[in-house]
Coordinates of C-alpha atoms in Angstrom, one line a residue:
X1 CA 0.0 0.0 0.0
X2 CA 1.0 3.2 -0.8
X3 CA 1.9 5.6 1.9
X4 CA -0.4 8.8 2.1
X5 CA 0.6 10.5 5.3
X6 CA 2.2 14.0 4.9
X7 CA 5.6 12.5 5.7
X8 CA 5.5 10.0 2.9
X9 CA 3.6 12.6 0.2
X10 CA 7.0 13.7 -1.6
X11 CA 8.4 9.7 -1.9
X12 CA 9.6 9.3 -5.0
X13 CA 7.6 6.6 -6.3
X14 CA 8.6 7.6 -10.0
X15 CA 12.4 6.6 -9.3
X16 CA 11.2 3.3 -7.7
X17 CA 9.2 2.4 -11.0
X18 CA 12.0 3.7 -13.1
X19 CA 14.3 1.8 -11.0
X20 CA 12.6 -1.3 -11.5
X21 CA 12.0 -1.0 -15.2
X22 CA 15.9 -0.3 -16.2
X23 CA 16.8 -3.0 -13.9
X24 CA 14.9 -4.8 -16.2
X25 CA 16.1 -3.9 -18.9
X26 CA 19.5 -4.5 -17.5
X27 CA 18.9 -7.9 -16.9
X28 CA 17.6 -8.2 -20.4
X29 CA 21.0 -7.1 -21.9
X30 CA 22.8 -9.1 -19.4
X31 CA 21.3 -12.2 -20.2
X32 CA 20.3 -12.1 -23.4
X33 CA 22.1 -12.5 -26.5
X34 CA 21.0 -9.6 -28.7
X35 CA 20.6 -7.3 -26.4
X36 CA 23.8 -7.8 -25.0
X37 CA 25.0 -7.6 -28.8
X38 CA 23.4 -4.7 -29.8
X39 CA 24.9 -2.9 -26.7
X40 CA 28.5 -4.4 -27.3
X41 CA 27.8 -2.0 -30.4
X42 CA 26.5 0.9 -29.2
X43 CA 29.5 1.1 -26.9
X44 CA 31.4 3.9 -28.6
X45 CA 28.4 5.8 -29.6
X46 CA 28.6 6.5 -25.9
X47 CA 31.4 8.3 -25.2
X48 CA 31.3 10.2 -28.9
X49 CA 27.5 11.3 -27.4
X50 CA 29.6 12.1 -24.2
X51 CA 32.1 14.3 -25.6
X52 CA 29.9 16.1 -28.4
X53 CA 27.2 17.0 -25.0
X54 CA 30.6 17.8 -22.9
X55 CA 32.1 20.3 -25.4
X56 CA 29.7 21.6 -27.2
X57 CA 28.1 22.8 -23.5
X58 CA 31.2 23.9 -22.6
X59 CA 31.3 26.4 -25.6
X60 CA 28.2 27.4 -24.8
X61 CA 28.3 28.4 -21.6
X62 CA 31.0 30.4 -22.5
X63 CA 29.5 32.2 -25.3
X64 CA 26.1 32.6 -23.4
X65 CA 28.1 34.0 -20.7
X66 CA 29.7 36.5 -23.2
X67 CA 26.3 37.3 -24.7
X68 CA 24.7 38.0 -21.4
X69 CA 27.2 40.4 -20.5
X70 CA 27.2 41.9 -24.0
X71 CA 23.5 42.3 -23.4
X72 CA 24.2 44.5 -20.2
X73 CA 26.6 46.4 -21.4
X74 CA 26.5 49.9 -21.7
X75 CA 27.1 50.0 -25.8
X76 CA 24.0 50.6 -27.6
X77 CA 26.0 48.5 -30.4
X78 CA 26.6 45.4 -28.1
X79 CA 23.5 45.3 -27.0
X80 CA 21.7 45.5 -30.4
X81 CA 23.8 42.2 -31.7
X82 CA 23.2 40.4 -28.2
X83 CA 19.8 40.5 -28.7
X84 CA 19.9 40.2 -32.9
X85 CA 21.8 36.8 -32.4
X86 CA 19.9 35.5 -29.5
X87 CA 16.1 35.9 -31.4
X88 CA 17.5 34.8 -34.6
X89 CA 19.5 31.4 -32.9
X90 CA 16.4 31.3 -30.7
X91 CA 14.0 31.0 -33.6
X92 CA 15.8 28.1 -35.7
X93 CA 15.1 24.7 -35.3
X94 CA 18.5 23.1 -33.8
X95 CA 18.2 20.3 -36.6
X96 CA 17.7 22.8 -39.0
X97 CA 20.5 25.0 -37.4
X98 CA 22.4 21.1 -37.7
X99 CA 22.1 21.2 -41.4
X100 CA 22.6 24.6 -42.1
X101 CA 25.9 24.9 -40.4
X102 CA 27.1 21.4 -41.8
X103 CA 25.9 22.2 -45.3
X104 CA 26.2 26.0 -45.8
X105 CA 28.2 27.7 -42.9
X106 CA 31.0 24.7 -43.1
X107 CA 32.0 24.8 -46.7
X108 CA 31.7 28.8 -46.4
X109 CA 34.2 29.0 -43.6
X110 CA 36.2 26.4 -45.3
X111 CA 36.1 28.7 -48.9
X112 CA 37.2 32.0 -46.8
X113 CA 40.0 30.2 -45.1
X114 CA 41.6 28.4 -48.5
X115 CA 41.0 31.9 -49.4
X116 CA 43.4 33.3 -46.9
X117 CA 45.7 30.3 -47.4
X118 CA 45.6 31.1 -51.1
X119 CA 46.9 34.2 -50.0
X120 CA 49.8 33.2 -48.1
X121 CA 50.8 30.9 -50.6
X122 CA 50.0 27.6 -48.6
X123 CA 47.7 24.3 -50.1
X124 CA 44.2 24.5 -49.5
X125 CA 41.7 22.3 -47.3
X126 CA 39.1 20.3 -48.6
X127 CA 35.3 20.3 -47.1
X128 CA 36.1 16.6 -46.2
X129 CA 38.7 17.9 -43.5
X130 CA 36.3 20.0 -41.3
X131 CA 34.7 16.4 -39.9
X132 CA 31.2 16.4 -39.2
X133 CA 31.5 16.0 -35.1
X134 CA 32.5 19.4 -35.3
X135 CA 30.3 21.0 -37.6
X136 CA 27.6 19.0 -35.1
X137 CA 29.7 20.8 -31.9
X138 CA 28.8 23.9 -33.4
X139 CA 25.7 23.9 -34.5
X140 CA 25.1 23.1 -30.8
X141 CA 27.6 25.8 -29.3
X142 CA 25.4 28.2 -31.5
X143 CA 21.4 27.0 -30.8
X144 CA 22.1 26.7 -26.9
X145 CA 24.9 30.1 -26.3
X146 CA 21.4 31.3 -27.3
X147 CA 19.7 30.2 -24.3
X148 CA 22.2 29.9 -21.9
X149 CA 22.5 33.7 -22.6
X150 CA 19.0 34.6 -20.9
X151 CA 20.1 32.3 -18.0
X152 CA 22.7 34.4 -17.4
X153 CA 21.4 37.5 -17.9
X154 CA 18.4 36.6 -15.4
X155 CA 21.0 35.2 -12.8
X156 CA 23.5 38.6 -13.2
X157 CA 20.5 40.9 -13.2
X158 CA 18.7 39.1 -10.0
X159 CA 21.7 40.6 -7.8
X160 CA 20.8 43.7 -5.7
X161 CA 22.3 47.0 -7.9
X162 CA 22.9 48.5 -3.7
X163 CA 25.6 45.8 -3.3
X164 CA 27.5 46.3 -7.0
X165 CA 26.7 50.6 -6.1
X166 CA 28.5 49.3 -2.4
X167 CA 31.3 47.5 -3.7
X168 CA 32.4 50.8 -6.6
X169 CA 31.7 52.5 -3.8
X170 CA 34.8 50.9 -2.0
X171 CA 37.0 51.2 -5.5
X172 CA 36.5 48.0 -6.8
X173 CA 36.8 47.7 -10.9
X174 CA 34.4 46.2 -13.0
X175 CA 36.3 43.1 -13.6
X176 CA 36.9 42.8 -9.2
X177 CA 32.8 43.7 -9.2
X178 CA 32.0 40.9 -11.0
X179 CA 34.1 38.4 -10.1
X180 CA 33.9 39.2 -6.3
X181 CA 30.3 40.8 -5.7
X182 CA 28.2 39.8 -8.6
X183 CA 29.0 36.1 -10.1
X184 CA 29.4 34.4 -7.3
X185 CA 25.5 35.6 -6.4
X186 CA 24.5 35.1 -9.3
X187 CA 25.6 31.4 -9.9
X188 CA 23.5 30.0 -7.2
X189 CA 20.8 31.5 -8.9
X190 CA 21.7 30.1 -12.3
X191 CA 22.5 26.5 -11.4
X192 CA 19.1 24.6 -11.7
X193 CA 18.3 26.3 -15.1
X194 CA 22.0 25.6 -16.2
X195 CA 21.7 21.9 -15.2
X196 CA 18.6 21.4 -17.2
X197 CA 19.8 22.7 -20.1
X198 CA 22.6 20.4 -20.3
X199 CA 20.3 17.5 -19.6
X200 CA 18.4 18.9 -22.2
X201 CA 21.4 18.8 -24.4
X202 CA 22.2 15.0 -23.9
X203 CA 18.8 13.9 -25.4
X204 CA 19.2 16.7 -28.3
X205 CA 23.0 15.6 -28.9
X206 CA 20.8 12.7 -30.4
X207 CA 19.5 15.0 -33.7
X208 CA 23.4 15.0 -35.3
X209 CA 22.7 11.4 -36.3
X210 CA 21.4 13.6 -38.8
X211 CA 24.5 14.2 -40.0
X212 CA 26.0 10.5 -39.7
X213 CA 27.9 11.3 -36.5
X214 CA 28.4 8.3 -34.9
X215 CA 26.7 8.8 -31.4
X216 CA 24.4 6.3 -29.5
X217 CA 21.1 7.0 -32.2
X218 CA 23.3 6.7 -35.2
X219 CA 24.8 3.1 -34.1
X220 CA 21.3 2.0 -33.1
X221 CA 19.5 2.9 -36.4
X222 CA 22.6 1.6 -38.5
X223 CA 22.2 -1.6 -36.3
X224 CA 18.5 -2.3 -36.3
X225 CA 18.8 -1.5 -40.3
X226 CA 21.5 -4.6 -40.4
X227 CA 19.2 -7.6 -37.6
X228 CA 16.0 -5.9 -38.2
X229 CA 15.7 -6.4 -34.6
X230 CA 14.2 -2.6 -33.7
X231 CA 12.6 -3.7 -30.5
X232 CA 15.5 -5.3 -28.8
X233 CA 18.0 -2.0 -30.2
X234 CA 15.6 0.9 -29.2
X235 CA 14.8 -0.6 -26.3
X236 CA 18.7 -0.1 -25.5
X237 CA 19.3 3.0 -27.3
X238 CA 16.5 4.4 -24.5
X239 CA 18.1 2.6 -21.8
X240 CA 21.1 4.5 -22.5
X241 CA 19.8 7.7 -22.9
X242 CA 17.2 7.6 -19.4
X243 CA 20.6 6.2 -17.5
X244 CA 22.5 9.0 -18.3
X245 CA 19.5 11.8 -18.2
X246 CA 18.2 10.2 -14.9
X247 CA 21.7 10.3 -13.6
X248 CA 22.6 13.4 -14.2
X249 CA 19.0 14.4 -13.0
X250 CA 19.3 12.9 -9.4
X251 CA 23.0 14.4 -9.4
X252 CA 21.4 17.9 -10.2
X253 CA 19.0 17.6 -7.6
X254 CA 21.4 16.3 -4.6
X255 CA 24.0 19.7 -5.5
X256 CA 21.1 22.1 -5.7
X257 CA 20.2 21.0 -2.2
X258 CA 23.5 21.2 -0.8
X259 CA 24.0 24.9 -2.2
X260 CA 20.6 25.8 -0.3
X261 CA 21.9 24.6 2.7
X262 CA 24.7 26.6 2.7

C-alpha cells in the first residue's frame, strides 16, 4: 500500500518504478544475447554522445556568458547584436541549425580560409577535412549560447544594484565587481536552469545522427537496419539515454540542495 501520510507525500515513487524498469532492462542485456549484442555495439556511440554533449556545453556556456554580459553592457551597439543573435538562434530549429551549419556555414568557412591560405601561398583544405562531429559541436555551441544567454542575464541581473553601487563605492573595478560581488551571487541562482539545459542537451545531442555522427542514435539505427531487430535495439538505445538523463537528474537535484543549505 502506498503511503499517504504527509511525511510519505513527496516519496519518489517515480524513481522506484524507473528503477525497477531499467533494472529490467539491465537484466535483459545481461542475459540475453542480442541485447547484449546490440549494446556491445553501441559502446562507442557513448562516449562520442559524451564528448559532443561535454564540449559543445562547454562552448556554450562560454559564449552565453559572453552574450549576457554583452546584453548588459552599456554600448548601444553590443546590445543590439546580443539580442539580434539570440532571437535569430532562438527561432531556428536546432536540426535545421544542424544542417545549415554542416551544409552552408561549413563549406563557407572552409572557402574563406583556403581563401586566406591562397593568399599566403599555402595548399588549400578540402570540405572533407572540417569532420562532421565538429560542424555538429557547433551547430550546438550556437542554438544553446542562445539560451544559456538569458540564464545568465536573469541570474547577473537578480543581484541587488545596492551591493554592486556598495562594492564601486569601496573602489572596486568592474572586472573585481563581477568576479567578487556579482557572479558568485548570481551562480546559485543560475545552477538549476544551467543543469537542465545540459540535460536537455544530452537527449538533443541525439539530432546530429542527422548528419552521420556516430553517437548512440546513429549506431542503433545503423544496427536495427543490419538484424531488423528494432525492438531489442531501441529498447537499448532508450536505456542508455534515461541512465544518463536520470543520472545526471538525481545528481542535479542532490548539489542544488547542498548549495541551499549553505
Amino acid at each position: 500500500m502506498i503511503p499517504t501520510s504527509p511525511n510519505d507525500k513527496d516519496f519518489p515513487w517515480w524513481l522506484v518504478a524507473v528503477v525497477a524498469i531499467g533494472l529490467y532492462l539491465f537484466w535483459q542485456v545481461f542475459t540475453v544475447e542480442e541485447y547484449s549484442r546490440v549494446l556491445s555495439t553501441l559502446r562507442r556511440g557513448i562516449w562520442v554522445t559524451i564528448y559532443v554533449t561535454v564540449i559543445s556545453y562547454a562552448m556554450a556556456c562560454l559564449l552565453g556568458l559572453l552574450l549576457a554580459l554583452a546584453g548588459l553592457s552599456r554600448s548601444l551597439v553590443l546590445r543590439q547584436v546580443s539580442r539580434f543573435y539570440i532571437e535569430i538562434m532562438r527561432g531556428i530549429p536546432i536540426i535545421v541549425l544542424l544542417l545549415y551549419v554542416a551544409f552552408v556555414l561549413a563549406p563557407a568557412l572552409v572557402a574563406a580560409w583556403n581563401f586566406v591560405l591562397e593568399k599566403l601561398g599555402f595548399d588549400p583544405i578540402r570540405n572533407r577535412d572540417f569532420s562532421l562531429l565538429w560542424r555538429a559541436v557547433i551547430a550546438l555551441t550556437l542554438a544553446y549560447s542562445s539560451f544559456l544567454a538569458e540564464v545568465f542575464r536573469a541570474g547577473l541581473q537578480s543581484v541587488d544594484e545596492g551591493q554592486i553601487e556598495a562594492a564601486e563605492a569601496l573602489g572596486l573595478s568592474r572586472w573585481q565587481r563581477f568576479r567578487f560581488i556579482v557572479f558568485p551571487q548570481a551562480l546559485r541562482t543560475i545552477l538549476p536552469p544551467l543543469g537542465n539545459d545540459f540535460v536537455a542537451m544530452v537527449k538533443d545531442s541525439s539530432l546530429v545522427s542527422v548528419l552521420g555522427v556516430t553517437d548512440v542514435t546513429q549506431l542503433g539505427k545503423v544496427t536495427a537496419a543490419g538484424n531488423f531487430r528494432y525492438f531489442e535495439t531501441y529498447n537499448v538505445v532508450a536505456l542508455v539515454y534515461l541512465t544518463i538523463t536520470i543520472t545526471l537528474s538525481l545528481a542535479l537535484r542532490r548539489f542544488e540542495k547542498r548549495m541551499r543549505e549553505r
